[in-house]
Short mmCIF file of C-alpha atoms in Angstrom, two decimals:
data_model
loop_
_atom_site.label_atom_id
_atom_site.label_comp_id
_atom_site.label_asym_id
_atom_site.label_seq_id
_atom_site.Cartn_x
_atom_site.Cartn_y
_atom_site.Cartn_z
CA UNK A 274 82.15 136.93 102.22
CA UNK A 275 79.53 136.76 99.47
CA UNK A 276 80.63 134.64 96.50
CA UNK A 277 79.49 136.21 93.21
CA UNK A 278 80.89 136.15 89.70
CA UNK A 279 82.99 139.01 88.33
CA UNK A 280 79.85 140.53 86.77
CA UNK A 281 78.05 140.60 90.13
CA UNK A 282 75.56 137.91 89.15
CA UNK A 283 74.59 135.58 91.97
CA UNK A 284 76.25 132.20 91.74
CA UNK A 285 74.10 129.11 91.30
CA UNK A 286 74.53 125.63 92.67
CA UNK A 287 72.98 122.28 93.52
CA UNK A 288 72.35 121.26 97.13
CA UNK A 289 73.97 117.81 97.25
CA UNK A 290 73.28 115.38 100.10
CA UNK A 291 75.56 112.37 100.54
CA UNK A 292 74.08 109.92 103.05
CA UNK A 293 76.75 107.33 103.81
CA UNK A 294 76.85 104.38 106.17
CA UNK A 295 78.55 106.16 109.06
CA UNK A 296 77.63 109.77 108.39
CA UNK A 297 75.80 112.30 106.25
CA UNK A 298 77.33 115.21 104.32
CA UNK A 299 75.70 118.11 102.55
CA UNK A 300 77.04 121.03 100.60
CA UNK A 301 76.22 123.17 97.60
CA UNK A 302 78.09 122.24 94.42
CA UNK A 303 78.72 125.51 92.60
CA UNK A 304 78.32 126.25 88.91
CA UNK A 305 82.12 125.90 88.65
CA UNK A 306 81.75 122.24 89.64
CA UNK A 307 83.53 122.75 92.96
CA UNK A 308 81.93 122.00 96.30
CA UNK A 309 81.16 124.93 98.58
CA UNK A 310 81.46 124.39 102.35
CA UNK A 311 80.47 120.83 103.28
CA UNK A 312 78.76 119.98 106.58
CA UNK A 313 78.88 116.56 108.24
CA UNK A 314 77.12 114.64 110.99
CA UNK A 315 77.99 111.12 112.11
CA UNK A 316 75.26 108.50 112.42
CA UNK A 317 75.26 105.37 114.52
CA UNK A 318 75.59 101.84 113.19
CA UNK A 319 74.36 99.07 115.52
CA UNK A 320 75.61 95.47 115.60
CA UNK A 321 73.07 93.59 117.77
CA UNK A 322 74.77 90.29 116.97
CA UNK A 323 77.60 88.93 114.82
CA UNK A 324 75.51 88.93 111.63
CA UNK A 325 73.09 91.84 112.02
CA UNK A 326 73.84 95.47 111.12
CA UNK A 327 71.14 98.08 111.73
CA UNK A 328 70.46 101.82 111.74
CA UNK A 329 67.67 104.12 112.88
CA UNK A 330 65.82 105.64 109.88
CA UNK A 331 64.84 108.67 111.93
CA UNK A 332 68.46 109.35 112.84
CA UNK A 333 69.32 109.18 109.14
CA UNK A 334 66.55 111.69 108.40
CA UNK A 335 67.51 114.00 111.29
CA UNK A 336 71.14 114.01 110.16
CA UNK A 337 70.07 114.79 106.60
CA UNK A 338 67.91 117.71 107.75
CA UNK A 339 70.65 119.14 109.94
CA UNK A 340 73.44 119.16 107.37
CA UNK A 341 71.16 120.19 104.50
CA UNK A 342 69.77 123.16 106.42
CA UNK A 343 73.26 124.27 107.39
CA UNK A 344 74.39 124.08 103.76
CA UNK A 345 71.36 126.08 102.60
CA UNK A 346 71.96 128.76 105.25
CA UNK A 347 75.60 129.09 104.26
CA UNK A 348 74.70 129.31 100.58
CA UNK A 349 72.20 132.08 101.36
CA UNK A 350 74.81 133.97 103.43
CA UNK A 351 77.27 133.76 100.56
CA UNK A 352 74.86 134.88 97.88
CA UNK A 353 74.43 131.49 96.18
CA UNK A 354 71.13 130.50 94.60
CA UNK A 355 70.25 126.83 95.11
CA UNK A 356 68.51 125.56 91.97
CA UNK A 357 67.86 121.91 92.86
CA UNK A 358 68.64 119.03 95.22
CA UNK A 359 70.66 115.90 94.43
CA UNK A 360 71.02 112.77 96.54
CA UNK A 361 73.74 110.16 96.79
CA UNK A 362 73.19 107.39 99.30
CA UNK A 363 74.51 104.19 100.78
CA UNK A 364 73.08 101.33 98.77
CA UNK A 365 70.84 98.39 99.70
CA UNK A 366 70.07 99.60 103.24
CA UNK A 367 66.31 98.99 103.53
CA UNK A 368 63.48 100.03 105.82
CA UNK A 369 59.70 99.90 106.27
CA UNK A 370 57.47 102.78 107.35
CA UNK A 371 53.86 103.85 107.73
CA UNK A 372 52.43 105.87 104.84
CA UNK A 373 50.09 107.84 107.13
CA UNK A 374 52.32 108.66 110.10
CA UNK A 375 55.56 108.76 108.09
CA UNK A 376 57.29 106.86 110.88
CA UNK A 377 59.31 103.63 110.78
CA UNK A 378 57.28 100.64 111.94
CA UNK A 379 59.15 99.98 115.23
CA UNK A 380 61.90 98.37 113.20
CA UNK A 381 65.43 99.56 112.49
CA UNK A 382 66.76 99.73 108.94
CA UNK A 383 68.73 96.68 107.84
CA UNK A 384 72.15 97.87 106.57
CA UNK A 385 73.81 96.63 103.37
CA UNK A 386 76.51 94.94 105.49
CA UNK A 387 73.92 92.75 107.24
CA UNK A 388 74.48 88.99 106.76
CA UNK A 389 71.68 87.48 108.87
CA UNK A 390 70.28 85.60 105.85
CA UNK A 391 73.62 84.74 104.21
CA UNK A 392 73.53 81.05 105.13
CA UNK A 393 69.88 80.71 104.18
CA UNK A 394 70.51 82.32 100.80
CA UNK A 395 73.00 79.62 99.83
CA UNK A 396 70.01 77.33 99.23
CA UNK A 397 68.99 79.60 96.33
CA UNK A 398 72.38 79.57 94.60
CA UNK A 399 72.09 76.41 92.53
CA UNK A 400 68.75 77.45 91.06
CA UNK A 401 69.30 81.20 90.78
CA UNK A 402 72.98 82.22 90.51
CA UNK A 403 73.34 81.72 86.76
CA UNK A 404 69.93 83.27 86.12
CA UNK A 405 70.66 86.37 88.17
CA UNK A 406 74.16 86.83 86.76
CA UNK A 407 72.72 86.86 83.24
CA UNK A 408 69.92 89.34 83.89
CA UNK A 409 70.96 91.31 86.99
CA UNK A 410 74.76 91.15 86.70
CA UNK A 411 75.15 89.73 90.22
CA UNK A 412 74.58 86.38 91.96
CA UNK A 413 72.29 85.64 94.91
CA UNK A 414 74.92 87.04 97.27
CA UNK A 415 74.86 87.35 101.06
CA UNK A 416 72.24 90.09 101.58
CA UNK A 417 68.55 90.25 100.68
CA UNK A 418 66.54 93.38 101.57
CA UNK A 419 63.45 91.85 99.96
CA UNK A 420 63.71 88.67 102.02
CA UNK A 421 64.17 90.79 105.15
CA UNK A 422 61.03 92.82 104.40
CA UNK A 423 59.00 89.69 103.67
CA UNK A 424 60.05 88.26 107.05
CA UNK A 425 59.05 91.44 108.88
CA UNK A 426 55.56 91.25 107.37
CA UNK A 427 55.29 87.58 108.33
CA UNK A 428 56.68 87.91 111.86
CA UNK A 429 55.43 91.29 113.16
CA UNK A 430 51.65 91.81 113.51
CA UNK A 431 51.88 95.61 113.33
CA UNK A 432 53.76 95.38 110.00
CA UNK A 433 51.27 92.85 108.62
CA UNK A 434 48.38 95.09 109.69
CA UNK A 435 49.91 98.10 107.94
CA UNK A 436 50.35 95.99 104.81
CA UNK A 437 46.70 94.87 104.85
CA UNK A 438 45.56 98.46 105.33
CA UNK A 439 47.65 99.72 102.41
CA UNK A 440 49.77 101.85 104.73
CA UNK A 441 53.08 99.96 104.47
CA UNK A 442 55.92 101.59 102.52
CA UNK A 443 59.20 99.89 101.59
CA UNK A 444 62.37 101.48 100.33
CA UNK A 445 66.11 101.85 100.50
CA UNK A 446 67.74 104.99 101.94
CA UNK A 447 67.27 106.97 98.72
CA UNK A 448 63.54 106.13 98.65
CA UNK A 449 63.15 107.08 102.32
CA UNK A 450 64.87 110.45 101.84
CA UNK A 451 62.97 111.26 98.63
CA UNK A 452 59.71 110.41 100.37
CA UNK A 453 60.53 112.63 103.37
CA UNK A 454 61.97 115.50 101.31
CA UNK A 455 58.83 115.66 99.15
CA UNK A 456 56.44 115.40 102.09
CA UNK A 457 55.39 111.89 101.13
CA UNK A 458 54.55 112.80 97.54
CA UNK A 459 57.06 110.53 95.77
CA UNK A 460 57.81 106.83 96.39
CA UNK A 461 60.58 106.02 93.94
CA UNK A 462 64.09 104.66 93.48
CA UNK A 463 66.70 104.57 90.73
CA UNK A 464 68.68 101.89 88.88
CA UNK A 465 71.90 102.59 90.77
CA UNK A 466 70.12 101.86 94.04
CA UNK A 467 67.76 99.11 92.88
CA UNK A 468 70.60 97.09 91.37
CA UNK A 469 72.51 96.97 94.63
CA UNK A 470 69.40 95.72 96.40
CA UNK A 471 69.50 92.72 94.07
CA UNK A 472 66.29 93.18 92.13
CA UNK A 473 67.02 95.15 88.92
CA UNK A 474 66.91 93.83 85.35
CA UNK A 475 69.92 95.50 83.75
CA UNK A 476 68.76 95.67 80.16
CA UNK A 477 65.04 96.17 80.72
CA UNK A 478 65.05 98.96 83.34
CA UNK A 479 62.53 96.97 85.36
CA UNK A 480 62.18 95.08 88.60
CA UNK A 481 63.01 91.37 88.54
CA UNK A 482 59.62 90.42 89.95
CA UNK A 483 60.19 86.69 89.48
CA UNK A 484 63.21 86.70 91.81
CA UNK A 485 61.68 89.21 94.22
CA UNK A 486 58.52 87.11 94.39
CA UNK A 487 60.57 83.96 95.06
CA UNK A 488 61.81 85.70 98.22
CA UNK A 489 58.22 86.24 99.35
CA UNK A 490 58.20 90.01 98.85
CA UNK A 491 54.83 91.56 97.82
CA UNK A 492 55.39 93.28 94.44
CA UNK A 493 52.85 96.02 95.21
CA UNK A 494 55.33 97.43 97.75
CA UNK A 495 58.06 98.05 95.15
CA UNK A 496 58.97 101.73 94.63
CA UNK A 497 58.54 103.26 91.20
CA UNK A 498 61.68 102.94 89.08
CA UNK A 499 62.92 106.21 87.58
CA UNK A 500 66.12 107.16 85.78
CA UNK A 501 68.79 108.63 88.04
CA UNK A 502 68.16 112.13 86.63
CA UNK A 503 64.40 111.81 86.00
CA UNK A 504 63.34 114.19 88.77
CA UNK A 505 61.64 113.21 92.02
CA UNK A 506 59.16 115.94 92.76
CA UNK A 507 59.76 119.13 94.69
CA UNK A 508 61.10 119.61 98.19
CA UNK A 509 58.71 120.47 100.98
CA UNK A 510 59.74 123.99 102.01
CA UNK A 511 59.32 123.05 105.67
CA UNK A 512 62.00 120.36 105.33
CA UNK A 513 65.21 122.04 104.17
CA UNK A 514 64.03 125.64 103.91
CA UNK A 515 63.47 125.94 100.17
CA UNK A 516 61.19 124.63 97.46
CA UNK A 517 63.19 123.30 94.49
CA UNK A 518 63.21 120.16 92.34
CA UNK A 519 64.81 116.96 93.62
CA UNK A 520 66.61 116.52 90.32
CA UNK A 521 68.81 113.43 90.72
CA UNK A 522 69.40 110.46 93.00
CA UNK A 523 72.22 107.89 92.80
CA UNK A 524 74.04 105.23 94.74
CA UNK A 525 77.18 106.74 96.27
CA UNK A 526 79.83 104.77 94.35
CA UNK A 527 78.05 105.45 91.05
CA UNK A 528 78.05 109.17 91.82
CA UNK A 529 81.75 109.03 92.70
CA UNK A 530 82.49 107.31 89.38
CA UNK A 531 80.98 110.31 87.55
CA UNK A 532 82.97 112.86 89.56
CA UNK A 533 86.19 110.91 89.03
CA UNK A 534 85.66 110.91 85.29
CA UNK A 535 84.32 107.40 84.66
CA UNK A 536 82.05 108.46 81.81
CA UNK A 537 83.24 106.49 78.77
CA UNK A 538 84.10 102.81 78.44
CA UNK A 539 87.41 101.94 80.08
CA UNK A 540 87.56 104.99 82.34
CA UNK A 541 87.70 103.92 85.97
CA UNK A 542 88.24 104.83 89.58
CA UNK A 543 89.58 103.32 92.77
CA UNK A 544 88.36 104.80 96.04
CA UNK A 545 90.37 103.81 99.12
CA UNK A 546 88.49 104.07 102.38
CA UNK A 547 87.68 101.44 104.98
CA UNK A 548 87.78 99.09 102.01
CA UNK A 549 88.55 99.79 98.39
CA UNK A 550 86.14 100.02 95.44
CA UNK A 551 87.27 99.68 91.84
CA UNK A 552 84.68 100.76 89.27
CA UNK A 553 84.90 101.17 85.51
CA UNK A 554 82.48 102.45 82.90
CA UNK A 555 81.67 99.90 80.19
CA UNK A 556 79.44 101.89 77.80
CA UNK A 557 75.80 101.41 76.87
CA UNK A 558 76.03 97.61 76.67
CA UNK A 559 76.61 95.74 79.95
CA UNK A 560 79.76 93.65 80.37
CA UNK A 561 78.36 90.69 82.27
CA UNK A 562 80.35 88.89 85.00
CA UNK A 563 82.53 85.93 84.08
CA UNK A 564 82.13 82.67 85.99
CA UNK A 565 85.91 82.35 86.39
CA UNK A 566 86.31 85.78 88.06
CA UNK A 567 84.73 86.09 91.49
CA UNK A 568 83.40 89.28 93.00
CA UNK A 569 83.12 91.45 89.86
CA UNK A 570 79.56 92.72 89.45
CA UNK A 571 77.85 94.37 86.49
CA UNK A 572 75.56 97.29 87.28
CA UNK A 573 74.04 100.46 85.88
CA UNK A 574 76.72 103.14 86.22
CA UNK A 575 73.97 105.71 85.63
CA UNK A 576 70.71 105.94 83.74
CA UNK A 577 70.67 109.38 82.15
CA UNK A 578 67.43 110.20 80.41
CA UNK A 579 66.33 107.02 78.68
CA UNK A 580 69.88 105.67 78.19
CA UNK A 581 71.60 103.27 80.59
CA UNK A 582 75.37 103.59 80.93
CA UNK A 583 76.79 100.46 82.56
CA UNK A 584 79.75 99.80 84.83
CA UNK A 585 81.60 97.02 86.62
CA UNK A 586 82.52 97.01 90.29
CA UNK A 587 84.79 94.97 92.53
CA UNK A 588 85.40 95.52 96.22
CA UNK A 589 87.75 94.55 99.00
CA UNK A 590 86.73 95.26 102.58
CA UNK A 591 90.29 95.71 103.82
CA UNK A 592 92.26 98.87 103.08
CA UNK A 593 91.98 101.60 105.71
CA UNK A 594 90.58 99.01 108.12
CA UNK A 595 93.90 97.13 107.99
CA UNK A 596 95.83 100.30 108.78
CA UNK A 597 93.53 101.16 111.68
CA UNK A 598 93.82 97.60 113.03
CA UNK A 599 97.63 97.70 112.97
CA UNK A 600 97.86 101.21 114.40
CA UNK A 601 94.90 101.63 116.75
CA UNK A 602 94.13 98.08 117.85
CA UNK A 603 97.59 96.47 117.88
CA UNK A 604 99.63 99.62 118.42
CA UNK A 605 102.41 98.48 116.07
CA UNK A 606 102.60 101.96 114.52
CA UNK A 607 101.61 105.33 115.93
CA UNK A 608 99.56 106.22 112.84
CA UNK A 609 99.04 105.25 109.19
CA UNK A 610 101.39 108.10 108.33
CA UNK A 611 104.17 106.56 110.43
CA UNK A 612 103.49 103.17 108.83
CA UNK A 613 103.92 104.81 105.42
CA UNK A 614 107.17 106.47 106.48
CA UNK A 615 108.52 103.13 107.67
CA UNK A 616 107.42 101.41 104.44
CA UNK A 617 109.26 104.02 102.38
CA UNK A 618 112.53 102.87 103.96
CA UNK A 619 112.25 99.62 101.97
CA UNK A 620 112.40 100.78 98.35
CA UNK A 621 112.72 97.36 96.71
CA UNK A 622 111.12 93.98 97.34
CA UNK A 623 113.54 91.08 96.93
CA UNK A 624 112.20 87.55 96.61
CA UNK A 625 112.48 86.48 100.28
CA UNK A 626 110.50 89.12 102.16
CA UNK A 627 107.53 89.26 104.54
CA UNK A 628 104.14 88.91 102.88
CA UNK A 629 100.87 90.29 104.26
CA UNK A 630 97.52 88.96 103.02
CA UNK A 631 95.02 91.60 104.24
CA UNK A 632 92.01 89.25 104.35
CA UNK A 633 90.75 90.59 107.68
CA UNK A 634 87.16 90.27 106.42
CA UNK A 635 87.49 87.57 103.78
CA UNK A 636 88.47 87.59 100.11
CA UNK A 637 86.09 88.38 97.24
CA UNK A 638 88.38 88.69 94.21
CA UNK A 639 90.03 86.83 92.48
CA UNK A 640 88.46 83.94 94.44
CA UNK A 641 85.37 83.96 96.65
CA UNK A 642 86.44 83.11 100.21
CA UNK A 643 84.33 85.16 102.66
CA UNK A 644 85.63 83.02 105.53
CA UNK A 645 89.31 83.74 104.79
CA UNK A 646 91.51 85.34 107.43
CA UNK A 647 94.60 87.53 107.20
CA UNK A 648 98.19 86.26 107.31
CA UNK A 649 101.67 87.70 107.85
CA UNK A 650 104.33 85.26 106.67
CA UNK A 651 107.99 85.09 105.72
CA UNK A 652 109.30 86.54 108.99
CA UNK A 653 112.90 85.99 110.11
CA UNK A 654 115.11 87.37 112.86
CA UNK A 655 116.24 89.98 110.34
CA UNK A 656 112.71 91.31 109.75
CA UNK A 657 112.30 94.96 110.77
CA UNK A 658 109.31 97.19 111.46
CA UNK A 659 109.99 98.81 108.09
CA UNK A 660 109.77 95.40 106.39
CA UNK A 661 106.42 94.73 108.02
CA UNK A 662 105.12 98.18 107.08
CA UNK A 663 106.16 97.62 103.48
CA UNK A 664 104.53 94.17 103.47
CA UNK A 665 101.27 95.74 104.66
CA UNK A 666 101.21 98.35 101.90
CA UNK A 667 102.23 95.73 99.35
CA UNK A 668 99.39 93.48 100.47
CA UNK A 669 96.82 96.26 100.16
CA UNK A 670 98.18 97.26 96.75
CA UNK A 671 98.18 93.66 95.48
CA UNK A 672 94.59 93.19 96.68
CA UNK A 673 93.56 96.31 94.77
CA UNK A 674 95.46 95.02 91.74
CA UNK A 675 93.37 91.86 91.93
CA UNK A 676 90.26 94.05 91.69
CA UNK A 677 91.69 96.04 88.79
CA UNK A 678 92.76 92.88 86.95
CA UNK A 679 89.35 91.29 87.56
CA UNK A 680 87.45 94.30 86.26
CA UNK A 681 89.74 94.66 83.22
CA UNK A 682 89.45 90.97 82.36
CA UNK A 683 85.66 91.16 82.66
CA UNK A 684 85.60 94.25 80.42
CA UNK A 685 87.84 92.44 77.95
CA UNK A 686 89.99 95.56 77.61
CA UNK A 687 92.51 97.46 79.75
CA UNK A 688 91.60 100.61 81.67
CA UNK A 689 92.06 103.73 79.55
CA UNK A 690 92.30 105.92 82.66
CA UNK A 691 92.34 105.26 86.38
CA UNK A 692 91.70 108.01 88.90
CA UNK A 693 92.06 107.37 92.61
CA UNK A 694 90.72 108.99 95.75
CA UNK A 695 89.58 108.38 99.29
CA UNK A 696 91.35 108.98 102.57
CA UNK A 697 93.89 106.15 102.25
CA UNK A 698 95.01 107.47 98.84
CA UNK A 699 96.80 110.26 100.73
CA UNK A 700 99.59 107.72 101.42
CA UNK A 701 102.24 108.53 98.83
CA UNK A 702 104.18 105.30 99.45
CA UNK A 703 101.02 103.29 98.79
CA UNK A 704 100.26 105.24 95.61
CA UNK A 705 103.79 104.67 94.29
CA UNK A 706 103.57 100.95 95.04
CA UNK A 707 100.11 100.82 93.46
CA UNK A 708 101.29 102.48 90.26
CA UNK A 709 104.23 100.08 90.03
CA UNK A 710 102.03 97.01 90.46
CA UNK A 711 99.27 98.11 88.09
CA UNK A 712 101.63 99.42 85.41
CA UNK A 713 99.21 102.34 84.97
CA UNK A 714 99.57 106.04 85.68
CA UNK A 715 97.32 106.83 88.65
CA UNK A 716 95.80 110.29 88.94
CA UNK A 717 94.98 111.19 92.54
CA UNK A 718 92.13 113.66 92.24
CA UNK A 719 92.28 116.93 94.08
CA UNK A 720 89.00 116.64 96.01
CA UNK A 721 88.01 112.99 96.30
CA UNK A 722 86.30 113.50 99.67
CA UNK A 723 83.39 115.23 97.90
CA UNK A 724 83.23 112.89 94.89
CA UNK A 725 79.83 111.41 95.73
CA UNK A 726 78.42 114.87 96.43
CA UNK A 727 79.76 116.32 93.22
CA UNK A 728 78.90 113.38 90.96
CA UNK A 729 75.19 113.36 91.70
CA UNK A 730 75.13 117.17 91.63
CA UNK A 731 76.70 117.09 88.15
CA UNK A 732 73.95 114.74 86.97
CA UNK A 733 71.29 117.03 88.46
CA UNK A 734 72.92 120.15 87.05
CA UNK A 735 73.07 118.77 83.52
CA UNK A 736 69.40 117.77 83.74
CA UNK A 737 68.54 121.30 84.97
CA UNK A 738 70.68 123.12 82.37
CA UNK A 739 73.42 124.27 84.74
CA UNK A 740 76.00 122.55 82.52
CA UNK A 741 75.79 121.35 78.93
CA UNK A 742 77.10 117.84 79.64
CA UNK A 743 78.79 115.70 82.26
CA UNK A 744 82.01 115.81 80.24
CA UNK A 745 81.98 119.61 80.33
CA UNK A 746 81.85 119.91 84.10
CA UNK A 747 84.03 116.88 84.92
CA UNK A 748 86.89 117.91 82.64
CA UNK A 749 86.76 121.48 83.95
CA UNK A 750 87.90 120.32 87.40
CA UNK A 751 91.56 120.75 88.43
CA UNK A 752 93.93 117.98 87.41
CA UNK A 753 95.26 115.78 90.18
CA UNK A 754 98.71 114.47 91.01
CA UNK A 755 99.86 111.64 88.72
CA UNK A 756 101.91 108.69 89.97
CA UNK A 757 103.78 107.03 87.12
CA UNK A 758 104.87 103.38 87.33
CA UNK A 759 108.62 102.95 87.82
CA UNK A 760 108.84 99.14 87.54
CA UNK A 761 109.51 97.40 84.27
CA UNK A 762 107.01 94.84 82.99
CA UNK A 763 109.14 91.79 83.88
CA UNK A 764 109.74 92.97 87.46
CA UNK A 765 106.06 93.82 87.81
CA UNK A 766 104.94 90.40 86.61
CA UNK A 767 107.43 88.69 88.92
CA UNK A 768 105.94 90.51 91.90
CA UNK A 769 102.38 89.78 90.81
CA UNK A 770 103.21 86.09 90.26
CA UNK A 771 104.75 85.87 93.73
CA UNK A 772 101.62 87.44 95.21
CA UNK A 773 99.33 85.02 93.37
CA UNK A 774 101.36 82.11 94.70
CA UNK A 775 101.17 83.50 98.26
CA UNK A 776 97.43 84.03 98.02
CA UNK A 777 96.81 80.58 96.52
CA UNK A 778 98.78 78.91 99.29
CA UNK A 779 96.92 80.89 101.93
CA UNK A 780 93.49 80.09 100.49
CA UNK A 781 94.36 76.46 99.92
CA UNK A 782 93.37 76.36 96.27
CA UNK A 783 94.76 77.56 92.94
CA UNK A 784 94.02 81.16 92.09
CA UNK A 785 93.61 81.57 88.31
CA UNK A 786 96.48 83.49 86.69
CA UNK A 787 95.72 86.82 85.08
#
């Protein structure tokens, strides 16, 4: 059925491509702000050893072409005019390719989860951590796309030869897709992607060439830095079947923050997926990390025109992954839904109960312990499956509270609004527990699965005149379901204090009170 307005005028929309770590989505975001039909293709992630995580750049490109072409065909069938293209991408996944052939140089992309240089990077911390926190909003960290690229040039003759000949091109996923979509005409990236790669000067909108050079990376290979909505050339008609501007490009979590309403200082989001991300807008002045709060990073939320709007981000790697581990790997519950049903049988949490610390992949916030493991404690002969299920949801919710508390303390002000989304947010027991422990109303947005698609499309649409402002299109979206806290402040603080004590004992060191 053709979708037109009541006056018979063809609808307009932005072709939005969301290239994630495990799959690529594409769909047209309509002039109403809603996503039209979204198409998806999974992509492979390789783990050649315990520390390395890699992907094939050509598979990423093929997946992008497939889903984008399907979305364009469906838009054409339904009478929708595509006015521009917008990209949201996984961040800090880097690759090298040949400028002439357009092909990767026999090397896979190194994924943002890769930790092959983590131990080596610790040698830089004493000299560089404080410097980088002050000017980039993040420490040395455990990944280094620039160090990886420098090593490829040093260790692979074909890469070195391409560099000497001026044929070598470096970029993250956004740069790769922009380059391919424009037929090789544009080699650029944006603040929301550059910052995650660990090379962006927050307040200067420039590369940190001193740090990048210290890693051995040749500065002439750096992509051009453009604002997230600056425009990135025009699509090659042979690629996705139309010739329109590439109007915006963002990191995926930054795009989601826009779609979930994180536009003004204090407005935030929590997206529950494999892990959980908590992001909050902080205005046009960055709120820099605090040395006493681990794992909270400052970053550009978006650069719109010539103005940078900053944000904070904290992340835990264990949310949906804990549920899958308990259900699929251990078989303790048939599904996350059954786990939630069991947890709902335990409405209150008395003092002596099981406790689950979901540190299946380390702890980042409130203390930095990447080597930490998970723990289930406080079991007795009276412990039931329902008790364990409730402990699991409590542990996830407390871990997310640690992120929320860390971001709020770094901002120096409470959240003014917190919207939630992601697949795990469909658990009503978890959302009720989360509201109780945060003491904040949580609005579960109606269509969080397309948040990254919609957010970058909104930025593109505003730049192209489809909407007057981000606020206009974001606030026009349907309201979500609100979970109100039911616990009083004293009961809430008692539960949070008990969690902090459990976590401190498990980590073997004091965790600062909040």
